[in-house]
Short mmCIF file of C-alpha atoms in Angstrom, two decimals:
data_model
loop_
_atom_site.label_atom_id
_atom_site.label_comp_id
_atom_site.label_asym_id
_atom_site.label_seq_id
_atom_site.Cartn_x
_atom_site.Cartn_y
_atom_site.Cartn_z
CA MET A 297 75.60 -70.61 61.74
CA GLU A 298 74.43 -68.74 64.98
CA GLU A 299 70.75 -68.95 65.38
CA LEU A 300 68.74 -65.47 65.46
CA GLN A 301 67.23 -65.29 69.15
CA PRO A 302 64.05 -63.36 69.72
CA GLU A 303 64.80 -59.92 71.61
CA ALA A 304 64.07 -60.07 75.10
CA ARG A 305 60.73 -58.20 76.38
CA PRO A 306 60.10 -57.38 80.17
CA ALA A 307 57.30 -59.39 81.47
CA THR A 308 55.33 -56.19 82.54
CA PRO A 309 54.64 -53.14 80.07
CA PRO A 310 56.36 -50.28 81.31
CA PRO A 311 54.26 -47.41 83.01
CA PRO A 312 52.90 -44.61 80.63
CA GLU A 313 55.41 -41.89 80.21
CA ASN A 314 52.36 -39.63 80.63
CA PRO A 315 51.53 -39.53 84.29
CA SER A 316 48.00 -38.32 83.85
CA VAL A 317 47.02 -41.75 81.99
CA THR A 318 46.21 -44.22 84.51
CA PRO A 319 45.17 -47.82 83.73
CA ALA A 320 41.60 -47.03 84.49
CA ALA A 321 41.62 -44.76 81.26
CA VAL A 322 42.81 -47.72 78.63
CA PRO A 323 39.50 -49.10 77.11
CA PRO A 324 39.05 -52.89 78.37
CA ALA A 325 39.47 -55.70 76.05
CA ALA A 326 36.45 -56.72 74.01
CA SER A 327 34.63 -59.52 75.36
CA SER A 328 31.24 -61.40 75.23
CA GLU A 329 30.27 -59.47 78.35
CA ASN A 330 31.80 -56.26 76.87
CA PRO A 331 31.60 -56.30 73.12
CA ALA A 332 33.40 -54.39 70.77
CA PRO A 333 32.16 -51.16 69.54
CA PRO A 334 31.46 -51.28 65.94
CA PRO A 335 33.97 -49.98 63.20
CA PRO A 336 34.02 -46.33 62.14
CA GLY A 337 31.45 -45.72 59.34
CA THR A 338 28.86 -48.42 60.48
CA HIS A 339 25.31 -48.15 62.23
CA ARG A 340 24.49 -49.76 65.41
CA PRO A 341 21.96 -52.64 65.21
CA GLY A 342 19.01 -50.17 66.44
CA TRP A 343 19.79 -47.79 63.72
CA SER A 344 19.26 -50.53 60.97
CA VAL A 345 16.29 -51.95 62.60
CA ALA A 346 14.59 -48.58 63.02
CA VAL A 347 15.47 -47.85 59.23
CA THR A 348 14.07 -51.38 58.17
CA LEU A 349 10.90 -50.89 59.99
CA LEU A 350 10.24 -47.15 58.79
CA LEU A 351 10.82 -48.40 55.39
CA LEU A 352 8.28 -51.20 56.01
CA ALA A 353 5.69 -48.64 57.37
CA ALA A 354 6.22 -46.78 54.11
CA LEU A 355 5.71 -49.59 52.05
CA SER A 356 2.64 -50.81 53.99
CA ALA A 357 1.12 -47.35 53.74
CA ALA A 358 1.66 -47.11 49.76
CA LEU A 359 0.32 -50.59 49.22
CA VAL A 360 -2.72 -49.26 50.41
CA PRO A 361 -3.85 -46.59 47.73
CA THR A 362 -2.39 -48.95 45.29
CA VAL A 363 -4.65 -51.74 45.97
CA ARG A 364 -7.57 -48.99 45.72
CA HIS A 365 -6.67 -47.36 42.84
CA PRO A 366 -9.55 -47.75 40.14
CA GLY A 367 -7.41 -46.74 37.17
CA TYR A 368 -6.74 -49.73 35.49
CA PHE A 369 -8.90 -48.72 32.82
CA THR A 370 -9.23 -45.08 33.14
CA ASP A 371 -5.71 -43.97 34.53
CA PRO A 372 -3.10 -46.97 33.78
CA GLY A 373 -0.52 -44.25 34.19
CA GLY A 374 -1.59 -43.03 37.58
CA LEU A 375 -1.66 -46.77 38.66
CA THR A 376 1.74 -47.38 37.27
CA SER A 377 3.07 -44.69 39.34
CA TRP A 378 1.80 -46.31 42.35
CA TYR A 379 3.32 -49.49 40.96
CA VAL A 380 6.83 -47.82 40.79
CA ALA A 381 6.58 -46.48 44.36
CA VAL A 382 5.88 -49.38 46.26
CA TRP A 383 8.81 -51.51 43.92
CA VAL A 384 11.07 -48.92 44.94
CA LEU A 385 10.18 -48.98 48.73
CA PHE A 386 10.22 -52.84 48.81
CA GLY A 387 13.63 -53.00 47.16
CA ALA A 388 14.92 -50.57 49.68
CA ALA A 389 13.52 -52.35 52.60
CA ALA A 390 14.96 -55.31 51.32
CA LEU A 391 18.43 -53.94 51.02
CA ALA A 392 18.05 -52.24 54.76
CA LEU A 393 17.51 -55.86 55.85
CA ARG A 394 20.74 -56.54 55.12
CA ARG A 395 22.43 -54.47 57.71
CA VAL A 396 20.14 -55.94 60.23
CA PRO A 397 21.71 -58.37 62.83
CA GLY A 398 20.58 -61.94 62.46
CA ARG A 399 18.57 -61.93 65.57
CA TYR A 400 16.16 -59.61 64.44
CA VAL A 401 15.29 -61.04 60.69
CA THR A 402 12.90 -63.57 61.52
CA PRO A 403 10.46 -60.99 63.39
CA LEU A 404 10.92 -58.40 60.91
CA VAL A 405 10.32 -60.74 58.07
CA LEU A 406 6.84 -61.96 59.89
CA ALA A 407 6.01 -58.17 60.79
CA GLY A 408 6.59 -57.09 57.22
CA ALA A 409 4.48 -60.18 55.93
CA LEU A 410 1.48 -59.29 58.29
CA ALA A 411 1.67 -55.86 57.50
CA VAL A 412 1.80 -56.39 53.61
CA ALA A 413 -0.89 -58.83 53.48
CA ALA A 414 -3.03 -56.50 55.56
CA ALA A 415 -2.39 -53.95 53.06
CA GLY A 416 -3.75 -56.37 50.22
CA LEU A 417 -6.98 -56.64 52.22
CA ALA A 418 -7.85 -52.81 51.64
CA GLY A 419 -9.58 -52.72 48.90
CA PRO A 420 -11.91 -54.91 46.36
CA PRO A 421 -10.40 -56.64 43.56
CA LEU A 422 -9.96 -53.95 40.99
CA THR A 423 -7.20 -55.18 38.38
CA SER A 424 -8.38 -58.70 37.91
CA THR A 425 -12.22 -60.38 37.87
CA ASP A 426 -10.62 -63.97 38.20
CA SER A 427 -12.06 -64.26 41.99
CA PHE A 428 -15.36 -63.50 40.82
CA ARG A 429 -15.44 -66.84 38.77
CA TYR A 430 -14.06 -68.56 41.59
CA ALA A 431 -16.79 -67.42 43.89
CA TRP A 432 -19.04 -68.43 41.47
CA ASP A 433 -17.36 -72.12 40.79
CA GLY A 434 -17.75 -72.52 44.39
CA ARG A 435 -21.52 -71.78 44.49
CA VAL A 436 -22.31 -74.20 41.69
CA GLN A 437 -20.31 -76.70 43.51
CA ALA A 438 -22.32 -76.08 46.78
CA ALA A 439 -25.41 -76.76 44.71
CA GLY A 440 -24.40 -80.27 43.52
CA ILE A 441 -23.47 -79.34 40.04
CA SER A 442 -19.95 -79.79 38.50
CA PRO A 443 -18.31 -76.44 37.55
CA TYR A 444 -17.00 -78.01 34.27
CA ASP A 445 -20.67 -78.87 32.93
CA HIS A 446 -22.30 -75.33 32.32
CA ALA A 447 -20.71 -71.72 31.84
CA PRO A 448 -21.85 -68.97 33.99
CA ALA A 449 -24.34 -67.34 31.58
CA ASP A 450 -26.11 -70.84 30.85
CA PRO A 451 -29.74 -70.27 31.83
CA ALA A 452 -29.79 -73.72 33.27
CA LEU A 453 -28.29 -72.06 36.32
CA ARG A 454 -30.51 -68.47 36.72
CA GLY A 455 -31.35 -69.97 40.40
CA LEU A 456 -28.02 -69.46 41.17
CA ARG A 457 -27.40 -66.09 40.43
CA ASP A 458 -27.67 -62.99 42.78
CA ASP A 459 -27.08 -59.40 42.41
CA TRP A 460 -23.60 -59.21 43.32
CA LEU A 461 -22.24 -61.40 40.55
CA PHE A 462 -24.84 -60.63 38.19
CA PRO A 463 -26.07 -57.04 38.92
CA ARG A 464 -29.22 -55.86 37.11
CA THR A 465 -29.07 -52.03 37.65
CA ALA A 466 -27.83 -49.90 34.52
CA ALA A 467 -25.29 -47.89 36.80
CA GLU A 468 -24.11 -51.31 37.83
CA CYS A 469 -23.78 -52.80 34.38
CA ALA A 470 -22.02 -49.57 33.37
CA GLY A 471 -18.37 -50.72 34.44
CA GLN A 472 -15.78 -51.67 31.71
CA ASP A 473 -15.20 -55.13 33.32
CA ARG A 474 -19.12 -55.90 33.19
CA VAL A 475 -20.29 -58.34 30.67
CA ALA A 476 -23.89 -58.68 29.37
CA VAL A 477 -25.61 -62.14 29.51
CA GLU A 478 -29.13 -61.32 28.98
CA PRO A 479 -31.33 -58.19 28.39
CA GLY A 480 -31.13 -56.13 31.74
CA VAL A 481 -28.48 -58.69 33.11
CA CYS A 482 -25.06 -58.49 33.49
CA THR A 483 -22.14 -60.16 35.32
CA ARG A 484 -18.78 -59.44 37.07
CA ILE A 485 -17.30 -62.59 36.00
CA ASN A 486 -15.05 -62.98 32.92
CA ARG A 487 -15.65 -65.00 30.03
CA PRO A 488 -18.88 -65.95 31.02
CA THR A 489 -20.06 -67.83 28.12
CA VAL A 490 -17.20 -70.50 28.37
CA HIS A 491 -16.69 -73.25 30.99
CA THR A 492 -14.07 -72.86 33.76
CA VAL A 493 -10.37 -73.35 33.15
CA TYR A 494 -9.46 -74.14 36.61
CA PRO A 495 -7.87 -77.71 37.42
CA PRO A 496 -9.35 -79.78 40.64
CA VAL A 497 -7.66 -78.77 43.35
CA ALA A 498 -8.22 -74.90 42.56
CA GLU A 499 -11.84 -75.87 42.41
CA ALA A 500 -11.90 -77.89 45.68
CA TYR A 501 -10.21 -74.69 47.11
CA PHE A 502 -13.29 -72.64 45.68
CA ALA A 503 -15.90 -75.31 47.26
CA VAL A 504 -14.26 -75.01 50.46
CA VAL A 505 -13.90 -71.37 50.67
CA HIS A 506 -17.56 -71.01 49.62
CA ARG A 507 -18.86 -73.41 52.41
CA ILE A 508 -16.94 -72.05 55.37
CA SER A 509 -17.39 -68.22 54.41
CA PRO A 510 -20.53 -66.31 56.12
CA PRO A 511 -22.98 -64.98 54.07
CA GLY A 512 -22.64 -61.62 52.50
CA VAL A 513 -18.78 -61.45 52.71
CA ARG A 514 -18.49 -61.24 48.59
CA HIS A 515 -14.87 -60.79 47.64
CA LYS A 516 -13.56 -60.71 51.13
CA ALA A 517 -13.92 -64.37 51.57
CA PHE A 518 -11.20 -65.44 48.77
CA GLN A 519 -9.17 -62.18 49.73
CA THR A 520 -9.02 -63.48 53.50
CA GLY A 521 -7.98 -66.71 52.09
CA GLY A 522 -5.15 -65.48 49.77
CA ALA A 523 -3.68 -63.53 52.72
CA LEU A 524 -3.91 -66.50 54.97
CA LEU A 525 -2.05 -68.52 52.14
CA ALA A 526 0.45 -65.79 51.63
CA LEU A 527 1.40 -66.04 55.07
CA GLY A 528 1.77 -69.60 54.83
CA VAL A 529 4.36 -69.23 51.92
CA THR A 530 5.87 -66.86 54.20
CA GLY A 531 6.32 -69.62 57.19
CA ALA A 532 7.00 -72.47 54.64
CA LEU A 533 9.94 -70.51 53.29
CA LEU A 534 11.31 -69.97 56.79
CA LEU A 535 11.10 -73.56 57.56
CA VAL A 536 12.70 -74.48 54.21
CA GLN A 537 15.48 -71.92 55.30
CA ARG A 538 15.58 -72.90 58.80
CA ARG A 539 19.04 -74.54 58.39
CA ARG A 540 20.47 -71.08 57.09
CA ALA A 541 21.54 -68.88 60.02
CA ASP A 542 20.14 -65.78 58.02
CA PRO A 543 16.79 -66.05 56.20
CA ARG A 544 16.71 -62.58 54.69
CA THR A 545 15.74 -64.02 51.30
CA VAL A 546 12.31 -64.61 52.71
CA ALA A 547 11.66 -61.20 52.59
CA TYR A 548 11.58 -61.03 48.72
CA TRP A 549 8.32 -63.11 48.89
CA ALA A 550 6.76 -61.72 52.46
CA TRP A 551 7.04 -58.10 51.52
CA CYS A 552 7.07 -57.90 47.83
CA PRO A 553 4.11 -55.73 46.21
CA ALA A 554 2.86 -58.59 43.92
CA VAL A 555 1.83 -60.62 47.13
CA ALA A 556 -0.46 -57.60 48.19
CA VAL A 557 -1.92 -56.99 45.20
CA GLU A 558 -2.35 -60.27 43.18
CA ALA A 559 -2.33 -62.96 46.13
CA VAL A 560 -4.24 -60.78 48.41
CA GLY A 561 -5.88 -57.70 46.56
CA ASN A 562 -6.96 -60.12 43.50
CA ALA A 563 -7.11 -63.11 45.59
CA HIS A 564 -5.16 -65.34 42.91
CA VAL A 565 -5.51 -69.22 43.26
CA ASP A 566 -1.70 -68.95 42.24
CA VAL A 567 -1.02 -68.30 45.90
CA LEU A 568 -2.42 -71.76 46.70
CA ALA A 569 -0.13 -73.40 44.10
CA VAL A 570 3.12 -71.54 45.33
CA LEU A 571 2.24 -72.89 48.59
CA LEU A 572 2.09 -76.44 47.62
CA SER A 573 5.22 -76.09 45.29
CA VAL A 574 7.26 -74.54 48.30
CA ALA A 575 6.39 -77.43 50.46
CA ALA A 576 7.16 -79.81 47.60
CA LEU A 577 10.73 -78.37 47.08
CA GLY A 578 11.38 -78.22 50.77
CA VAL A 579 10.92 -82.24 51.38
CA VAL A 580 11.68 -83.54 47.79
CA VAL A 581 15.58 -84.16 48.75
CA ARG A 582 14.78 -86.26 51.70
CA ARG A 583 11.03 -87.62 50.94
CA ARG A 584 10.86 -88.03 47.12
CA ALA A 585 7.68 -89.98 47.17
CA LEU A 586 6.00 -87.18 49.33
CA GLY A 587 7.75 -84.32 47.51
CA GLY A 588 6.20 -85.81 44.25
CA ALA A 589 2.75 -85.90 45.84
CA LEU A 590 3.08 -82.41 46.72
CA PHE A 591 3.85 -81.45 43.22
CA GLY A 592 1.02 -83.20 41.93
CA LEU A 593 -1.15 -81.07 43.99
CA ALA A 594 0.45 -78.05 43.05
CA VAL A 595 -0.22 -79.07 39.40
CA ALA A 596 -3.46 -79.70 40.18
CA ALA A 597 -4.04 -76.40 41.66
CA LYS A 598 -2.72 -74.38 38.75
CA LEU A 599 -0.68 -76.16 36.00
CA LEU A 600 2.20 -73.86 35.80
CA PRO A 601 4.10 -75.48 38.77
CA ALA A 602 4.90 -78.45 36.27
CA VAL A 603 8.01 -76.09 35.23
CA LEU A 604 9.69 -76.98 38.78
CA LEU A 605 10.28 -80.91 38.22
CA PRO A 606 13.29 -80.33 36.25
CA GLY A 607 14.84 -78.68 39.52
CA ALA A 608 13.92 -81.61 41.49
CA LEU A 609 15.08 -84.08 39.13
CA ALA A 610 18.67 -82.00 39.33
CA GLY A 611 21.62 -84.76 39.30
CA VAL A 612 19.49 -87.61 38.89
CA ARG A 613 20.87 -90.60 36.76
CA ARG A 614 19.04 -93.64 37.77
CA TRP A 615 15.32 -94.26 36.30
CA ARG A 616 14.11 -95.42 39.70
CA ASP A 617 14.75 -92.27 41.46
CA ALA A 618 13.10 -90.05 38.62
CA ALA A 619 9.86 -92.73 38.99
CA ALA A 620 10.14 -92.15 42.66
CA LEU A 621 9.10 -88.64 42.16
CA LEU A 622 7.20 -88.50 38.79
CA LEU A 623 5.09 -91.51 39.52
CA PRO A 624 3.46 -89.96 42.88
CA ALA A 625 2.87 -86.49 40.96
CA ALA A 626 1.16 -88.20 38.12
CA ALA A 627 -1.20 -90.37 40.24
CA VAL A 628 -2.14 -87.51 42.43
CA VAL A 629 -2.96 -85.47 39.38
CA GLY A 630 -4.89 -88.53 38.19
CA LEU A 631 -6.80 -88.84 41.56
CA THR A 632 -7.62 -85.54 42.13
CA TYR A 633 -9.13 -85.44 38.76
CA LEU A 634 -11.28 -88.88 39.28
CA PRO A 635 -14.12 -87.23 41.16
CA TYR A 636 -14.78 -84.12 38.60
CA VAL A 637 -14.50 -86.91 35.74
CA LEU A 638 -17.10 -88.95 37.31
CA ALA A 639 -19.45 -86.32 38.19
CA SER A 640 -18.91 -84.36 34.91
CA ARG A 641 -20.61 -84.82 31.57
CA SER A 642 -18.40 -82.05 29.77
CA SER A 643 -14.74 -81.90 29.63
CA VAL A 644 -12.83 -81.59 32.96
CA PHE A 645 -10.01 -79.31 30.87
CA GLY A 646 -12.69 -76.84 30.43
CA TYR A 647 -11.66 -73.67 28.39
CA LEU A 648 -7.98 -74.67 28.41
CA GLY A 649 -7.13 -75.13 24.55
CA GLY A 650 -9.23 -71.43 24.27
CA TYR A 651 -7.42 -69.90 26.66
CA ALA A 652 -4.39 -71.10 25.33
CA GLU A 653 -5.14 -69.74 21.74
CA GLU A 654 -6.63 -66.44 23.42
CA GLU A 655 -3.74 -65.63 24.78
CA GLY A 656 -1.75 -65.96 21.88
CA TYR A 657 0.66 -69.08 23.00
CA GLU A 658 -0.70 -70.86 19.86
CA ASP A 659 -0.41 -68.42 17.35
CA PRO A 660 2.86 -66.12 18.18
CA GLY A 661 1.57 -63.40 15.80
CA ALA A 662 -1.67 -62.70 17.52
CA GLY A 663 -0.56 -60.92 20.98
CA GLY A 664 2.54 -60.10 22.94
CA ARG A 665 3.61 -63.61 23.80
CA TYR A 666 7.46 -64.55 22.45
CA ALA A 667 8.13 -60.63 22.38
CA LEU A 668 11.59 -60.97 22.47
CA LEU A 669 11.99 -63.89 20.45
CA ARG A 670 9.98 -62.01 17.90
CA LEU A 671 12.58 -59.08 17.75
CA VAL A 672 15.11 -61.57 16.18
CA LEU A 673 13.04 -64.54 14.94
CA PRO A 674 10.09 -64.90 12.19
CA ASP A 675 6.92 -65.24 14.16
CA SER A 676 6.61 -68.67 12.92
CA TRP A 677 9.94 -69.67 14.70
CA SER A 678 8.71 -68.40 17.96
CA VAL A 679 7.26 -71.90 19.58
CA PRO A 680 10.23 -74.09 18.51
CA ALA A 681 12.70 -71.73 19.76
CA VAL A 682 11.04 -71.76 22.81
CA ALA A 683 10.84 -75.39 22.99
CA VAL A 684 14.47 -75.47 22.26
CA GLY A 685 15.60 -72.86 24.69
CA VAL A 686 13.80 -74.40 27.63
CA LEU A 687 14.64 -78.09 26.58
CA ALA A 688 18.43 -76.97 26.71
CA VAL A 689 18.15 -75.15 30.20
CA VAL A 690 16.20 -78.29 31.58
CA ALA A 691 19.25 -80.61 30.16
CA TYR A 692 21.82 -77.99 31.71
CA VAL A 693 19.86 -78.46 35.07
CA TRP A 694 19.69 -82.02 35.01
CA ARG A 695 23.36 -82.42 34.18
CA ARG A 696 24.72 -79.57 36.25
CA GLY A 697 22.28 -78.75 38.81
CA ASP A 698 22.64 -78.98 42.73
CA PRO A 699 20.49 -81.99 43.97
CA LEU A 700 20.52 -80.26 47.14
CA ARG A 701 19.15 -77.39 46.29
CA PRO A 702 16.27 -78.02 43.80
CA TRP A 703 14.93 -74.33 43.45
CA SER A 704 18.19 -73.07 42.02
CA GLY A 705 17.43 -75.43 38.80
CA ALA A 706 13.91 -74.80 39.37
CA LEU A 707 14.11 -70.87 39.01
CA LEU A 708 16.57 -71.23 36.27
CA VAL A 709 13.89 -73.03 34.35
CA THR A 710 10.67 -71.15 35.13
CA GLY A 711 12.75 -67.72 34.80
CA THR A 712 13.89 -68.84 31.42
CA ALA A 713 10.35 -69.88 30.62
CA PHE A 714 8.99 -66.42 31.70
CA LEU A 715 11.40 -64.52 29.40
CA LEU A 716 10.86 -66.79 26.27
CA THR A 717 7.30 -66.38 26.30
CA THR A 718 6.79 -63.04 28.00
CA PRO A 719 3.38 -63.57 29.77
CA GLY A 720 1.18 -60.46 30.04
CA TYR A 721 -0.65 -61.79 33.61
CA SER A 722 1.37 -60.29 36.29
CA TRP A 723 0.49 -62.91 38.58
CA TYR A 724 2.04 -65.76 37.01
CA ALA A 725 5.15 -64.54 38.76
CA LEU A 726 4.21 -65.31 42.42
CA LEU A 727 5.56 -68.67 41.84
CA LEU A 728 8.95 -67.44 40.47
CA ILE A 729 8.67 -64.90 43.35
CA ALA A 730 8.96 -67.69 45.91
CA LEU A 731 11.49 -69.47 44.15
CA VAL A 732 13.88 -66.13 44.50
CA ALA A 733 13.18 -66.18 48.13
CA LEU A 734 14.55 -69.60 48.24
CA ASP A 735 17.48 -69.37 45.97
CA GLY A 736 18.35 -65.79 46.64
CA ARG A 737 19.27 -64.46 43.23
CA ALA A 738 17.60 -61.13 43.51
CA GLU A 739 17.97 -60.20 39.94
CA TRP A 740 15.29 -62.48 38.88
CA LEU A 741 12.61 -60.25 40.43
CA GLY A 742 12.87 -57.91 37.36
CA VAL A 743 10.82 -60.63 35.53
CA ALA A 744 8.04 -60.02 37.82
CA VAL A 745 8.14 -56.44 37.55
CA ALA A 746 8.21 -56.85 33.72
CA GLY A 747 4.83 -58.96 34.19
CA ALA A 748 3.40 -56.03 36.01
CA ALA A 749 4.77 -53.37 33.46
CA ALA A 750 2.92 -55.86 30.72
CA TYR A 751 -0.27 -56.25 32.62
CA VAL A 752 -0.83 -52.59 33.74
CA SER A 753 1.57 -50.24 32.35
CA GLY A 754 1.65 -51.14 28.73
CA ARG A 755 -2.28 -49.15 28.80
CA ALA A 756 -0.04 -46.14 29.29
CA LEU A 757 3.34 -46.67 27.88
CA GLY A 758 2.15 -47.94 24.47
CA GLY A 759 2.98 -51.15 22.53
CA ALA A 760 6.64 -51.57 22.97
CA THR A 761 6.13 -52.14 26.83
CA VAL A 762 6.17 -55.67 26.74
CA GLU A 763 9.53 -55.73 24.82
CA VAL A 764 11.24 -52.95 26.86
CA ALA A 765 10.30 -54.34 30.37
CA TYR A 766 11.26 -58.13 29.51
CA GLY A 767 14.44 -56.79 27.95
CA LEU A 768 15.41 -55.06 30.80
CA ALA A 769 14.64 -57.67 33.02
CA GLY A 770 16.63 -60.28 30.87
CA ALA A 771 19.63 -57.74 31.24
CA ALA A 772 19.25 -57.75 34.53
CA VAL A 773 19.36 -61.62 34.79
CA LEU A 774 22.75 -61.52 32.74
CA ALA A 775 24.32 -58.72 34.51
CA GLY A 776 23.46 -60.74 37.83
CA TRP A 777 25.12 -64.02 36.34
CA ALA A 778 28.34 -62.03 35.12
CA VAL A 779 28.70 -60.24 39.03
CA ARG A 780 28.14 -63.58 40.48
CA ARG A 781 30.86 -65.42 38.11
CA ARG A 782 33.07 -62.74 38.46
CA ALA A 783 33.20 -62.76 42.39
CA GLY A 784 33.35 -66.49 42.40
CA ALA A 785 36.12 -66.84 40.13
CA ARG A 786 37.88 -64.19 42.57
CA ASP A 787 36.89 -66.20 45.51
CA GLY A 788 38.19 -69.45 44.06
CA GLU A 789 34.25 -70.53 43.57
CA GLY A 790 31.92 -71.44 40.78
CA GLY A 791 30.21 -68.56 39.27
CA ARG A 792 26.45 -70.40 39.86
CA PRO A 793 25.24 -70.53 43.60
CA GLY A 794 25.11 -74.05 44.91
CA ARG A 795 27.07 -75.57 42.04
CA VAL A 796 28.25 -79.18 42.48
CA GLY A 797 31.39 -80.71 41.14
CA ARG A 798 30.11 -83.53 39.18
CA ALA A 799 26.67 -85.21 39.08
CA GLN A 800 25.33 -87.38 41.99
CA PRO A 801 22.07 -89.04 42.76
CA MET A 802 19.71 -86.68 44.35
CA TRP A 803 18.55 -89.19 46.78
CA LYS A 804 20.42 -91.62 49.05
CA GLU A 805 17.82 -93.21 50.95
CA SER A 806 14.77 -95.38 49.83
CA PRO A 807 11.37 -94.12 49.58
#
C-alpha cells in the first residue's frame, strides 16, 4: 500500500497579500522578556492587587467601630450588623486574593495581618471580661501567691486591689459587667467568687505580661500581647506553608475578623494555644518528640488543643510511634503543672468542673449546648451521641487520614466536635480558624461565624439563633464536601483533600 506523504510546504511564508501590512505590524511571539498579554476578560495583576488592598482597607476601617461598639448588652442588633459587615468584607478580600499573582500574596497577607491586628487595638475589651482575670492572676503571682489558692473576692487579697479592677464609685459600678464583692466595692473580673480556671502555661503567660508591662497600661498590656501572638501565628502559618507556591489560605487567619475581636481586642489567651498548636502541627511529621512537647504546651495553655492529637496520629500503626508523640505531650503537661502543685494549697484545676457544669456540658438541658443533637434526640442522649460521633470521626482520621497533613484530620475532628457541642463562646473558634488556614477548606469558617452569632446575635435574634447558626454552618460544610467530592471524581482523584491510598506510618525516622 502506498504511504501518504505530507504535503510539501514552502520554507518561508509567502508575503502578505495586502501590501499595507508589513512584518513590523505582526506582534512578536511571547517570551520571558515579552510576556503575552492577559486573555480577554481577565484583570491585569495591578488591578487584582489594587482591589484586594481596597477591600483590606475597608475591612480594617470597619473593624475599628466593631471593636469599639458598646452594644453587647444594650444594642446587640447594632453590634450584629457590624459583625455581618466585617465578615462580608473579609470574604470579599479573601476571594479577591485568589486572583492576585503569587509573588504578591505573602506581602499582602502580612500587610493585612498588621492592619487587622492594629484595628483590634482600637478600643477596650467590650464583649468579654476574661482579660481582667488575666491581669489579676498575673498580679497575684507577682506577689508570690498561687493563683489557684484564692478567688479575687477573697478578703485576704484586699491589699492587691486597685481602682481599675476593683472600682469603688457608684458610677463605675453601674455597668452590667460589674460584680459587687463588698459594700461599696465592685470588680470587672467575672466570677470573682471562684478560683481561676486557667492551666499553668496560661498562668505563666499572665505572670510574664504583668512583669514586663509598664505601670498604668491596664488592658493594653494583654491586647498588645494578643496582637503580637496573632502576628506570630500568621508567621508560623507562612513557615508551615513555605513549601507551597501559593500560601493564600493563610489569609483565612491573618485577615479574619475574629482575630481582631477575640485575639486582640478581647485579648483571649486562646491565641497563645493557637500559636503553640500551629507550631506542633508544623513539626510533628518530621520531629515527633518535639511536636509532642509543643502539643503538651498547647494543652497546658488551653485544654482545647487536645482535640488535635488524633490528626497528628493519622496513619499511625505502631505503638512506639504513637508513644513517641503522646509521652512527651503528657510529660510536658505534667511538668508545667508541677510548680503550681507544689506552691498551691488548693486544687490546680480550680473552677474547671464548675465551669463545665455552668456552661451546660454536663446537663444538656441547662443551656444551648448540643443544640443540633437536641433537635433530633432526647436531651439525655446528647452526651453519649457526642462521644459516639467524635470517636467515629477519630477512628476515620486514624484509619484514612493523611499522615503528611496532620492539620486536615485535626480540622475534621475539631470542626465535628464544634458542630456537635455548639459552644456559645466565639473565641473558642480561633483554633479552628488556624486549622482552616493550614488546610484550605474555607467552608469550615462557617462554624466560627456560628460561634459569633451564638455569643452576640442570640441576644437580638432570639432563642433559635444557636440552632439556626450552627445548622447553616453544618450545611455549608456538607455542601463544601459534596462540591469537592464531585470535583475530585471529575478529575479522577479522591474527594477528600490530601487523601492517601492506604495507611502508612506517620514517621519514617527515629526520634
